[in-house]
Coordinates of C-alpha atoms and ligand atoms in Angstrom, one line a residue:
M1 CA -35.2 -9.5 13.5
S2 CA -33.9 -9.8 17.0
V3 CA -30.8 -8.0 18.2
Q4 CA -28.7 -9.5 20.9
H5 CA -26.6 -7.5 23.3
V6 CA -23.6 -9.6 24.0
S7 CA -21.7 -8.7 27.2
L8 CA -17.9 -8.8 27.3
A9 CA -16.3 -10.1 30.4
Q10 CA -13.7 -7.4 30.0
P11 CA -12.6 -5.1 27.2
F12 CA -9.8 -6.0 24.8
T13 CA -6.8 -3.7 25.3
D14 CA -4.8 -4.4 22.1
Q15 CA -7.1 -3.1 19.4
K16 CA -5.1 0.1 18.5
P17 CA -5.2 0.4 14.7
G18 CA -1.8 0.9 13.1
T19 CA -0.9 2.6 9.7
S20 CA -3.4 0.4 8.0
G21 CA -6.1 -0.6 10.4
L22 CA -6.1 -3.4 13.0
R23 CA -3.8 -6.1 11.9
K24 CA -3.3 -9.3 14.0
S25 CA -2.8 -13.0 13.6
S26 CA -5.8 -15.0 12.2
R27 CA -5.8 -16.9 15.5
Q28 CA -6.2 -13.6 17.5
F29 CA -9.2 -12.7 15.3
E30 CA -10.7 -16.1 16.2
T31 CA -10.6 -15.3 19.9
P32 CA -14.3 -15.1 20.9
H33 CA -15.7 -11.5 20.6
Y34 CA -12.4 -10.1 19.3
L35 CA -13.6 -9.1 15.8
E36 CA -17.0 -8.1 17.2
S37 CA -15.4 -5.8 19.8
F38 CA -13.5 -3.8 17.1
I39 CA -16.5 -3.6 14.8
E40 CA -18.8 -2.5 17.6
A41 CA -16.3 0.3 18.4
A42 CA -16.1 1.3 14.8
L43 CA -19.9 1.4 14.3
Q44 CA -20.1 3.6 17.5
V45 CA -17.6 6.0 16.1
I46 CA -18.2 6.2 12.3
P47 CA -20.5 9.1 11.5
G48 CA -23.8 8.5 9.7
V49 CA -24.4 4.9 10.7
A50 CA -28.2 5.1 11.2
G51 CA -29.7 4.8 7.7
G52 CA -26.3 4.9 6.0
T53 CA -24.7 2.7 3.4
L54 CA -21.5 0.7 4.2
V55 CA -19.2 -1.0 1.8
V56 CA -17.7 -4.3 3.0
G57 CA -15.3 -6.7 1.4
G58 CA -11.8 -8.1 1.5
D59 CA -8.9 -9.7 -0.2
G60 CA -10.3 -13.3 0.1
R61 CA -8.0 -14.4 2.9
Y62 CA -9.0 -16.9 5.6
G63 CA -11.6 -15.3 7.8
N64 CA -12.9 -13.0 5.0
R65 CA -16.4 -14.6 4.6
R66 CA -16.9 -15.1 8.4
A67 CA -16.1 -11.4 9.0
I68 CA -18.5 -10.2 6.3
E69 CA -21.2 -12.2 7.9
V70 CA -20.5 -10.8 11.3
I71 CA -20.3 -7.3 10.0
C72 CA -23.6 -7.6 8.2
R73 CA -25.3 -8.8 11.4
M74 CA -23.7 -6.1 13.4
A75 CA -24.6 -3.5 10.8
A76 CA -28.2 -4.7 11.1
G77 CA -28.0 -4.3 14.8
H78 CA -26.9 -0.7 14.5
G79 CA -29.5 0.5 12.0
I80 CA -27.4 0.7 8.9
A81 CA -29.7 0.7 5.9
R82 CA -27.5 -1.0 3.2
V83 CA -24.3 -3.0 3.1
V84 CA -22.8 -3.2 -0.4
T85 CA -20.6 -6.3 -0.7
T86 CA -19.3 -8.4 -3.5
T87 CA -19.5 -11.9 -4.9
G88 CA -17.2 -14.2 -2.9
G89 CA -16.6 -11.2 -0.7
I90 CA -13.7 -10.4 -3.0
L91 CA -13.0 -6.6 -3.1
S92 CA -9.6 -5.0 -3.6
T93 CA -8.7 -2.0 -1.5
P94 CA -8.7 0.3 -4.5
A95 CA -12.0 -1.0 -5.8
A96 CA -13.5 -0.6 -2.3
S97 CA -12.3 3.0 -2.2
H98 CA -14.0 3.7 -5.6
L99 CA -17.2 2.0 -4.4
I100 CA -17.4 4.0 -1.3
R101 CA -17.1 7.2 -3.3
S102 CA -19.5 6.2 -6.1
R103 CA -22.1 4.9 -3.7
Q104 CA -21.8 7.9 -1.4
A105 CA -21.4 5.5 1.4
I106 CA -20.6 6.6 5.0
G107 CA -17.4 4.5 4.6
G108 CA -16.2 1.0 4.3
I109 CA -14.7 -1.9 6.2
I110 CA -12.0 -3.7 4.3
L111 CA -10.9 -7.1 5.5
S112 CA -7.2 -7.5 4.7
A113 CA -3.8 -7.7 6.2
S114 CA -2.5 -6.3 2.9
H115 CA 0.7 -8.1 1.9
N116 CA 1.1 -10.2 5.1
P117 CA 0.6 -14.0 4.6
G118 CA -2.9 -15.3 5.2
G119 CA -4.5 -18.6 6.3
P120 CA -5.1 -20.0 9.8
D121 CA -1.5 -19.4 10.7
G122 CA -1.2 -16.1 8.9
D123 CA -2.6 -12.6 9.5
F124 CA -5.9 -11.0 9.3
G125 CA -6.9 -7.3 9.4
V126 CA -9.7 -4.8 9.5
K127 CA -9.4 -1.4 7.9
V128 CA -11.9 1.3 8.3
N129 CA -12.2 3.8 5.5
G130 CA -14.1 7.1 5.5
A131 CA -16.7 8.7 3.2
N132 CA -13.9 10.1 1.0
G133 CA -12.8 6.5 0.3
G134 CA -9.5 6.8 2.1
P135 CA -8.2 5.3 5.3
A136 CA -10.0 6.8 8.3
P137 CA -8.0 9.7 9.8
E138 CA -6.3 9.4 13.1
S139 CA -9.1 11.2 15.0
I140 CA -11.4 8.4 14.0
T141 CA -9.0 5.5 14.6
D142 CA -8.0 7.0 18.0
A143 CA -11.7 7.3 18.9
I144 CA -12.3 3.6 17.9
Y145 CA -9.4 2.5 20.0
A146 CA -10.7 4.5 23.0
Q147 CA -14.1 2.8 22.6
T148 CA -12.6 -0.7 22.5
L149 CA -11.0 0.1 25.9
Q150 CA -14.3 0.8 27.6
L151 CA -16.6 -1.6 25.7
E152 CA -19.0 -3.6 27.9
S153 CA -21.1 -5.2 25.2
Y154 CA -21.8 -5.3 21.5
R155 CA -25.0 -5.4 19.4
I156 CA -25.5 -8.1 16.8
A157 CA -28.6 -9.4 14.9
N158 CA -29.3 -13.0 15.6
P159 CA -28.4 -15.2 12.6
S160 CA -31.1 -15.8 10.1
A161 CA -30.3 -17.6 6.9
P162 CA -26.6 -17.6 6.1
L163 CA -25.6 -14.9 3.7
D164 CA -25.3 -16.0 0.1
L165 CA -22.2 -14.3 -1.5
N166 CA -22.1 -16.6 -4.5
S167 CA -24.0 -14.4 -6.9
P168 CA -25.2 -10.8 -7.3
G169 CA -28.5 -9.9 -5.7
E170 CA -30.2 -8.4 -2.6
Q171 CA -30.8 -10.1 0.7
R172 CA -32.1 -8.9 4.0
V173 CA -30.9 -9.2 7.5
G174 CA -33.8 -7.6 9.4
D175 CA -34.2 -4.1 8.0
L176 CA -30.7 -4.1 6.5
V177 CA -30.4 -4.7 2.8
V178 CA -27.3 -6.6 1.9
E179 CA -26.5 -5.9 -1.8
V180 CA -24.1 -8.4 -3.4
I181 CA -22.5 -7.0 -6.6
D182 CA -19.8 -8.0 -8.9
G183 CA -16.7 -6.4 -7.3
V184 CA -14.9 -6.0 -10.6
D185 CA -17.3 -4.1 -12.9
D186 CA -17.2 -0.6 -11.4
Y187 CA -13.5 -0.7 -11.0
V188 CA -12.9 -1.7 -14.6
A189 CA -15.2 1.1 -15.9
L190 CA -13.1 3.6 -13.9
M191 CA -9.9 2.3 -15.5
Q192 CA -11.5 2.6 -18.9
R193 CA -12.2 6.3 -18.3
L194 CA -8.6 7.0 -17.3
F195 CA -6.6 5.0 -19.9
D196 CA -6.8 4.4 -23.7
F197 CA -7.7 0.7 -23.7
D198 CA -7.6 0.6 -27.5
A199 CA -3.9 1.7 -27.6
I200 CA -3.0 -0.7 -24.7
G201 CA -4.9 -3.5 -26.3
E202 CA -3.0 -3.0 -29.6
L203 CA 0.3 -3.2 -27.7
L204 CA -0.7 -6.4 -25.8
R205 CA -1.9 -8.1 -29.0
S206 CA 1.3 -7.3 -30.8
D207 CA 4.6 -9.1 -30.0
F208 CA 4.7 -7.9 -26.4
P209 CA 4.8 -10.9 -24.0
M210 CA 3.8 -9.7 -20.6
A211 CA 3.5 -11.6 -17.2
F212 CA 1.3 -10.4 -14.4
D213 CA 1.5 -12.2 -11.0
A214 CA -1.6 -11.9 -8.9
M215 CA 0.1 -13.9 -6.1
H216 CA -3.1 -15.9 -5.5
A217 CA -4.6 -12.8 -4.1
V218 CA -7.3 -10.3 -4.8
T219 CA -6.2 -8.9 -8.1
G220 CA -6.6 -12.2 -10.0
P221 CA -10.2 -11.6 -11.1
Y222 CA -9.6 -8.0 -11.9
A223 CA -6.4 -8.6 -13.9
T224 CA -7.9 -11.6 -15.8
R225 CA -10.9 -9.5 -16.9
I226 CA -8.7 -6.5 -17.8
F227 CA -5.7 -8.0 -19.5
E228 CA -6.9 -11.3 -20.9
G229 CA -10.5 -10.2 -21.4
L230 CA -10.8 -6.6 -22.5
L231 CA -7.2 -6.0 -23.7
G232 CA -6.8 -9.3 -25.5
A233 CA -3.5 -10.5 -23.9
P234 CA -3.0 -14.2 -24.4
A235 CA -4.4 -16.6 -21.8
G236 CA -1.8 -17.3 -19.2
T237 CA -0.7 -13.7 -19.0
V238 CA -2.2 -13.6 -15.5
R239 CA -0.4 -16.0 -13.2
N240 CA -1.6 -17.2 -9.9
G241 CA -4.9 -15.6 -10.7
I242 CA -7.3 -17.5 -8.4
P243 CA -7.6 -15.9 -5.0
L244 CA -6.8 -18.5 -2.3
E245 CA -7.5 -18.2 1.5
D246 CA -3.8 -18.7 2.2
F247 CA -2.4 -17.2 -1.0
G248 CA -1.0 -20.6 -1.9
G249 CA 1.2 -20.5 1.2
G250 CA 3.0 -17.4 -0.3
H251 CA 3.7 -14.0 1.0
P252 CA 1.7 -11.7 -1.3
D253 CA 4.1 -8.8 -1.3
P254 CA 5.2 -7.7 -4.8
N255 CA 8.9 -7.2 -4.3
L256 CA 12.1 -8.9 -5.6
T257 CA 12.1 -11.3 -2.6
Y258 CA 8.5 -12.5 -2.4
A259 CA 7.7 -12.2 -6.1
H260 CA 10.9 -13.8 -7.1
E261 CA 9.4 -16.1 -9.7
L262 CA 8.1 -13.1 -11.7
A263 CA 11.4 -11.3 -11.1
A264 CA 13.3 -14.3 -12.5
L265 CA 11.1 -14.3 -15.7
L266 CA 11.9 -10.7 -16.4
L267 CA 15.5 -10.4 -15.2
G268 CA 16.6 -13.9 -16.4
G269 CA 16.3 -13.3 -20.1
E270 CA 13.0 -15.3 -20.8
G271 CA 11.9 -12.9 -23.5
Y272 CA 9.1 -11.2 -21.5
R273 CA 8.9 -7.4 -22.2
F274 CA 6.9 -6.4 -19.2
G275 CA 6.1 -7.8 -15.8
A276 CA 4.0 -6.7 -12.9
A277 CA 2.6 -7.9 -9.6
C278 CA 0.2 -6.7 -7.0
D279 CA -0.1 -7.5 -3.3
G280 CA -2.8 -9.3 -1.2
D281 CA -5.4 -6.5 -1.3
G282 CA -4.3 -5.0 -4.7
D283 CA -3.0 -1.6 -3.6
R284 CA 0.7 -2.3 -4.2
N285 CA 2.5 -2.8 -7.5
M286 CA 5.9 -3.9 -8.8
I287 CA 7.0 -3.0 -12.3
L288 CA 9.6 -4.8 -14.3
G289 CA 10.9 -4.5 -17.8
Q290 CA 13.1 -6.9 -19.7
G291 CA 16.3 -7.1 -17.6
C292 CA 15.1 -4.1 -15.6
F293 CA 13.5 -3.5 -12.2
V294 CA 11.8 -0.2 -11.7
N295 CA 12.2 1.0 -8.2
P296 CA 8.9 2.5 -6.9
S297 CA 10.4 5.9 -6.2
D298 CA 11.5 6.1 -9.9
S299 CA 8.2 4.7 -11.0
L300 CA 6.4 7.7 -9.4
A301 CA 8.8 10.0 -11.1
V302 CA 8.3 8.4 -14.5
L303 CA 4.5 8.5 -14.2
T304 CA 4.8 12.2 -13.2
A305 CA 7.0 13.0 -16.2
N306 CA 4.8 11.1 -18.7
A307 CA 1.3 11.7 -17.1
T308 CA -0.1 13.6 -20.0
L309 CA 0.2 10.5 -22.2
A310 CA -2.9 9.0 -20.4
P311 CA -6.3 10.5 -21.3
G312 CA -7.2 10.8 -17.6
Y313 CA -4.2 13.1 -17.0
A314 CA -4.0 14.8 -20.4
D315 CA -4.6 18.2 -18.8
G316 CA -1.5 17.9 -16.6
L317 CA -1.1 17.6 -12.8
A318 CA -1.9 19.9 -10.0
G319 CA 1.0 18.6 -8.0
V320 CA 2.6 15.4 -6.6
A321 CA 3.4 14.0 -3.2
R322 CA 5.7 11.3 -1.9
S323 CA 6.2 9.9 1.6
M324 CA 9.4 11.1 3.3
P325 CA 11.3 7.8 2.9
T326 CA 10.6 7.8 -0.8
S327 CA 13.4 9.1 -3.0
A328 CA 13.4 12.6 -4.3
A329 CA 13.2 11.5 -7.9
A330 CA 9.6 12.9 -8.2
D331 CA 10.7 16.2 -6.7
V332 CA 13.1 16.8 -9.6
V333 CA 10.4 16.1 -12.2
A334 CA 7.9 18.3 -10.3
Q335 CA 10.4 21.1 -10.3
A336 CA 11.0 20.8 -14.1
L337 CA 7.2 20.7 -14.6
G338 CA 6.7 23.7 -12.3
I339 CA 4.2 21.9 -10.1
P340 CA 4.4 21.6 -6.3
C341 CA 5.8 18.5 -4.6
F342 CA 4.8 17.5 -1.0
E343 CA 6.8 15.3 1.4
T344 CA 4.4 13.5 3.8
P345 CA 4.9 10.9 6.6
T346 CA 4.6 7.2 5.7
G347 CA 1.1 5.9 5.1
W348 CA -1.6 6.7 2.6
K349 CA -3.9 8.8 4.8
F350 CA -1.6 11.9 4.5
F351 CA -2.1 12.0 0.8
G352 CA -5.9 12.0 1.3
N353 CA -6.1 15.6 2.5
L354 CA -3.9 16.8 -0.3
L355 CA -6.1 14.9 -2.9
D356 CA -9.3 16.1 -1.3
A357 CA -8.1 19.7 -1.5
G358 CA -7.1 19.3 -5.1
R359 CA -3.4 20.2 -4.3
I360 CA -2.0 17.0 -5.9
T361 CA -3.0 14.6 -8.7
L362 CA -0.4 11.8 -8.2
C363 CA 1.3 10.4 -5.1
G364 CA 3.4 7.5 -4.1
E365 CA 5.6 5.7 -1.7
E366 CA 8.8 3.7 -2.0
S367 CA 6.9 0.7 -0.6
F368 CA 5.4 -0.2 -4.0
G369 CA 2.5 2.2 -3.6
T370 CA 1.4 4.6 -6.3
G371 CA -1.9 6.4 -6.9
S372 CA -3.9 9.4 -8.0
N373 CA -7.0 11.5 -7.4
H374 CA -9.2 8.8 -9.0
I375 CA -9.6 7.2 -5.5
R376 CA -8.2 7.7 -2.0
E377 CA -6.0 4.6 -1.8
K378 CA -3.0 3.4 -3.7
D379 CA -3.9 1.3 -6.6
G380 CA -1.8 -1.5 -8.0
L381 CA -3.5 -2.3 -11.3
W382 CA -3.9 1.4 -12.0
A383 CA -0.1 1.8 -11.9
V384 CA 0.3 -1.3 -14.1
L385 CA -2.1 0.2 -16.7
F386 CA -0.4 3.6 -16.4
W387 CA 2.9 2.0 -17.3
L388 CA 1.3 0.1 -20.2
Q389 CA -0.2 3.3 -21.4
I390 CA 3.2 4.9 -21.5
L391 CA 4.7 1.9 -23.2
A392 CA 1.8 1.9 -25.8
K393 CA 2.5 5.5 -26.7
R394 CA 6.3 5.5 -26.5
R395 CA 6.9 2.0 -27.9
E396 CA 10.3 1.8 -26.2
P397 CA 11.6 -0.9 -23.8
V398 CA 11.2 -0.1 -20.1
S399 CA 15.0 0.0 -19.7
R400 CA 15.3 2.7 -22.3
I401 CA 12.5 4.7 -20.7
M402 CA 14.5 4.6 -17.5
A403 CA 17.8 5.4 -19.1
E404 CA 16.2 8.4 -20.9
H405 CA 14.6 9.5 -17.6
W406 CA 17.9 9.5 -15.7
S407 CA 19.8 11.2 -18.5
R408 CA 17.3 14.0 -18.3
F409 CA 16.7 14.3 -14.6
G410 CA 19.7 12.6 -13.0
R411 CA 19.4 9.4 -11.0
H412 CA 18.5 8.8 -7.4
Y413 CA 20.2 5.6 -6.4
Y414 CA 18.0 4.1 -3.8
S415 CA 17.5 1.1 -1.7
R416 CA 15.5 -0.1 1.3
H417 CA 16.9 -2.6 3.7
D418 CA 14.4 -4.4 6.0
Y419 CA 15.4 -6.3 9.1
E420 CA 12.3 -8.3 10.0
A421 CA 11.1 -10.0 13.2
I422 CA 13.8 -8.5 15.4
P423 CA 13.1 -9.0 19.1
S424 CA 11.1 -5.9 20.0
E425 CA 13.5 -4.8 22.8
A426 CA 16.6 -4.9 20.6
A427 CA 14.9 -2.9 17.8
H428 CA 13.6 -0.2 20.2
G429 CA 17.0 -0.1 21.9
L430 CA 18.7 0.5 18.6
Y431 CA 16.2 3.1 17.5
N432 CA 16.1 5.0 20.7
R433 CA 19.8 5.1 21.0
M434 CA 20.0 6.7 17.5
K435 CA 17.2 9.1 18.3
E436 CA 19.1 10.3 21.4
M437 CA 22.3 10.7 19.4
L438 CA 20.7 12.9 16.7
P439 CA 21.7 16.3 18.1
S440 CA 25.3 15.2 18.5
L441 CA 25.6 14.0 14.9
V442 CA 25.3 17.3 13.1
G443 CA 28.6 18.2 11.5
Q444 CA 30.1 14.7 12.1
P445 CA 31.8 12.8 9.2
F446 CA 29.7 10.0 7.7
A447 CA 30.7 7.9 4.7
G448 CA 33.3 10.4 3.6
R449 CA 30.8 13.2 3.8
S450 CA 29.4 15.3 6.6
I451 CA 26.0 15.2 8.3
A452 CA 24.2 18.5 7.6
T453 CA 20.9 17.7 9.4
A454 CA 19.9 14.9 11.8
D455 CA 16.3 15.0 12.9
D456 CA 13.1 13.0 13.6
F457 CA 10.7 13.9 10.7
A458 CA 7.7 15.9 11.6
Y459 CA 5.0 17.1 9.2
T460 CA 2.5 19.9 9.4
D461 CA -0.4 19.2 7.1
P462 CA -0.7 22.1 4.7
V463 CA -4.5 21.6 4.5
D464 CA -5.6 21.3 8.1
G465 CA -2.5 22.5 9.9
S466 CA -2.3 19.3 12.1
L467 CA 1.2 18.3 13.2
T468 CA 2.4 14.7 13.1
S469 CA 5.8 14.0 14.7
G470 CA 8.1 11.1 15.3
Q471 CA 8.0 9.9 11.7
G472 CA 11.5 8.6 11.1
L473 CA 15.1 9.5 11.8
R474 CA 16.9 11.3 9.0
L475 CA 20.5 11.9 8.4
L476 CA 20.9 14.4 5.6
L477 CA 24.4 14.6 4.2
D478 CA 26.0 17.8 2.9
E479 CA 25.9 16.7 -0.8
G480 CA 22.3 15.6 -0.8
S481 CA 22.6 11.9 0.1
R482 CA 20.6 10.6 3.0
V483 CA 19.9 7.7 5.3
V484 CA 16.5 7.3 7.0
M485 CA 15.5 4.8 9.7
R486 CA 12.0 3.8 10.8
L487 CA 10.3 1.1 12.7
S488 CA 7.5 -0.5 10.8
G489 CA 4.0 0.1 11.9
T490 CA 2.5 -2.9 10.1
G491 CA 4.5 -5.9 11.2
T492 CA 2.9 -8.5 13.5
Q493 CA 6.0 -10.4 14.7
G494 CA 8.6 -8.6 16.8
A495 CA 9.8 -5.4 15.2
T496 CA 10.9 -4.5 11.7
L497 CA 13.6 -2.0 11.2
R498 CA 13.7 -0.2 7.8
V499 CA 16.8 1.6 6.6
Y500 CA 16.4 3.8 3.5
L501 CA 19.4 4.8 1.5
E502 CA 19.6 7.4 -1.2
S503 CA 22.2 9.1 -3.2
Y504 CA 21.8 11.5 -6.2
V505 CA 23.9 11.4 -9.3
P506 CA 23.3 14.3 -11.8
S507 CA 22.7 13.5 -15.4
S508 CA 26.4 14.0 -16.2
G509 CA 27.4 11.3 -13.7
D510 CA 27.6 7.5 -13.9
L511 CA 23.9 6.4 -14.3
Q512 CA 24.4 2.7 -14.8
Q513 CA 25.7 1.5 -11.5
D514 CA 24.3 -1.3 -9.4
P515 CA 22.3 0.5 -6.6
Q516 CA 23.9 -1.7 -3.8
A517 CA 27.3 -0.8 -5.0
A518 CA 26.5 2.9 -5.5
L519 CA 25.2 3.0 -1.9
G520 CA 27.8 0.8 -0.4
D521 CA 29.5 3.4 1.6
L522 CA 26.3 4.6 3.1
I523 CA 25.3 1.0 3.9
N524 CA 28.5 0.4 5.8
A525 CA 28.5 3.7 7.6
I526 CA 24.9 3.4 9.0
D527 CA 25.7 -0.2 10.1
V528 CA 28.6 1.1 12.1
L529 CA 26.9 4.1 13.5
A530 CA 23.6 2.4 14.5
E531 CA 25.3 -0.9 15.4
I532 CA 22.7 -2.7 13.2
K533 CA 24.4 -6.1 12.9
Q534 CA 25.6 -6.1 16.4
R535 CA 22.2 -5.2 18.0
T536 CA 19.9 -7.3 15.7
G537 CA 22.3 -10.2 15.5
M538 CA 21.5 -10.3 11.8
E539 CA 24.3 -10.5 9.2
R540 CA 22.2 -9.1 6.4
P541 CA 18.7 -7.6 5.9
T542 CA 15.7 -9.9 5.4
V543 CA 14.6 -8.0 2.3
I544 CA 16.6 -5.7 0.1
T545 CA 14.7 -3.6 -2.4
Ligands
LIG1 C1 4.4 -0.1 5.2 C2 5.1 0.8 4.2 C3 4.3 2.0 4.0 C4 2.8 1.7 3.7 C5 2.3 0.7 4.7 C6 0.9 0.3 4.2 O1 4.4 0.5 6.4 O2 6.4 1.0 4.5 O3 4.9 2.9 3.1 O4 2.1 2.9 3.7 O5 3.1 -0.4 4.8 O6 0.9 -0.4 3.0 P1 5.4 0.2 7.6 O7 5.5 -1.3 7.8 O8 6.7 0.7 7.0 O9 4.9 1.0 8.8
LIG2 ZN1 -1.8 -3.7 0.4

């Protein structure tokens, strides 16, 4: 094998990874040497490269196969002993996390821009995960970025025969072994250890029509094998189950806006009892019942309250964690169960430390992410199976499970309003103005209540003591309601403003209101205070969840 040292005319300066890796347009990734620069930096920084095993795969979007080829050649150039990849290069983020752990790999490189659209005009992304299977910590991503800024060249093995990703087997690139495996097998076996497939199968083979929307993305093959194969659900249960390079032109984000076809099936009286969808790389989930949308904050709370119904969690939970913008529904359950509940900044990596230290078993975010200590990423299909496990045991409609939950714990009315693709200057202007105003807001009236605390969320990691600040502006009202504002760290066009609204009604209150109505006064008050319409020029949010 011959290794080439390719010189860069000048280093790239825009390769700072965000919350979920380096995410840019597909076009940007096609710029000569762009992908290679980032991979070189990563391979220089990740510990254990010489002689190590690396897991590589992605969500099947445009650019996936080319990237796997490039990474294998660069891995060979850096003395990696083995790359484990999958047929078609198809590997969901949760399955990658599991594979890294079970193969004791030094880490993984996952090719995905998650729920962002794909294709030549869409987005591409590279995520670096560590040996624990979770997103690399900031110390690593900062070091990778620093490397990219001073890179003069990269090392890559000259092309030999093109990689064959069509069927399982071993190939060599110089001294590197490229092992192609079926990406679904190991993940399915893990799910079978956590959940009672006999009970779920019985449910799905009874009169229980279910619709699962894979959104033409990575979960198609996994869901087909699990639901229609092992669990015996009728053919057609999995919709849009073939991964496509451009996700069929769709936006593979499982929410009420982008998964509207599925939402219409469940909310429009078609007779389906259960519906679910996952995102591009399979780590997000949306759960629907007949005539009922389960908001992700509530979903985490319901899983926490019912966890012992699943064999994998029968012994109870060590604790739970939620990201700060996620509603406090899980907190109330944790308190009733007498287990700790942690509030972390947005992004999965903060859960990793708590999971590694055994402080929590379940965790989740309002952004359709839920997971547990079985891996170190959020896991879409795991959440769907967990819900099916609960339904198989309780044999009640989703809507009744929700109603019973609220009548026991009270209800956290909750909504997220996203204003997407705002010109960056307007968004930062709005945000910085609010940030500067924070100290003067304490004690001020707001939506007929009074602001008790106004701060920019900061987090001290209880495991390693590290401090993370600047994580979102919070207005906490005297009676427990709150409004949170953040700027997205994952968008690729302009800036995205997220406004999170939450109001708690105890079990004795009105538990059956429409969330937008229940939160109406908070919505109006934050618009006036932050001048949202005026400064964004947008009459309404792009996405309401
Ligand atoms: C979004 C979500 C966040 C999630 C991240 C990665 O980040 O809000 O909860 O962890 O995607 O899936 P944001 O765009 O808000 O920075
Ligand atoms: Zn994702």
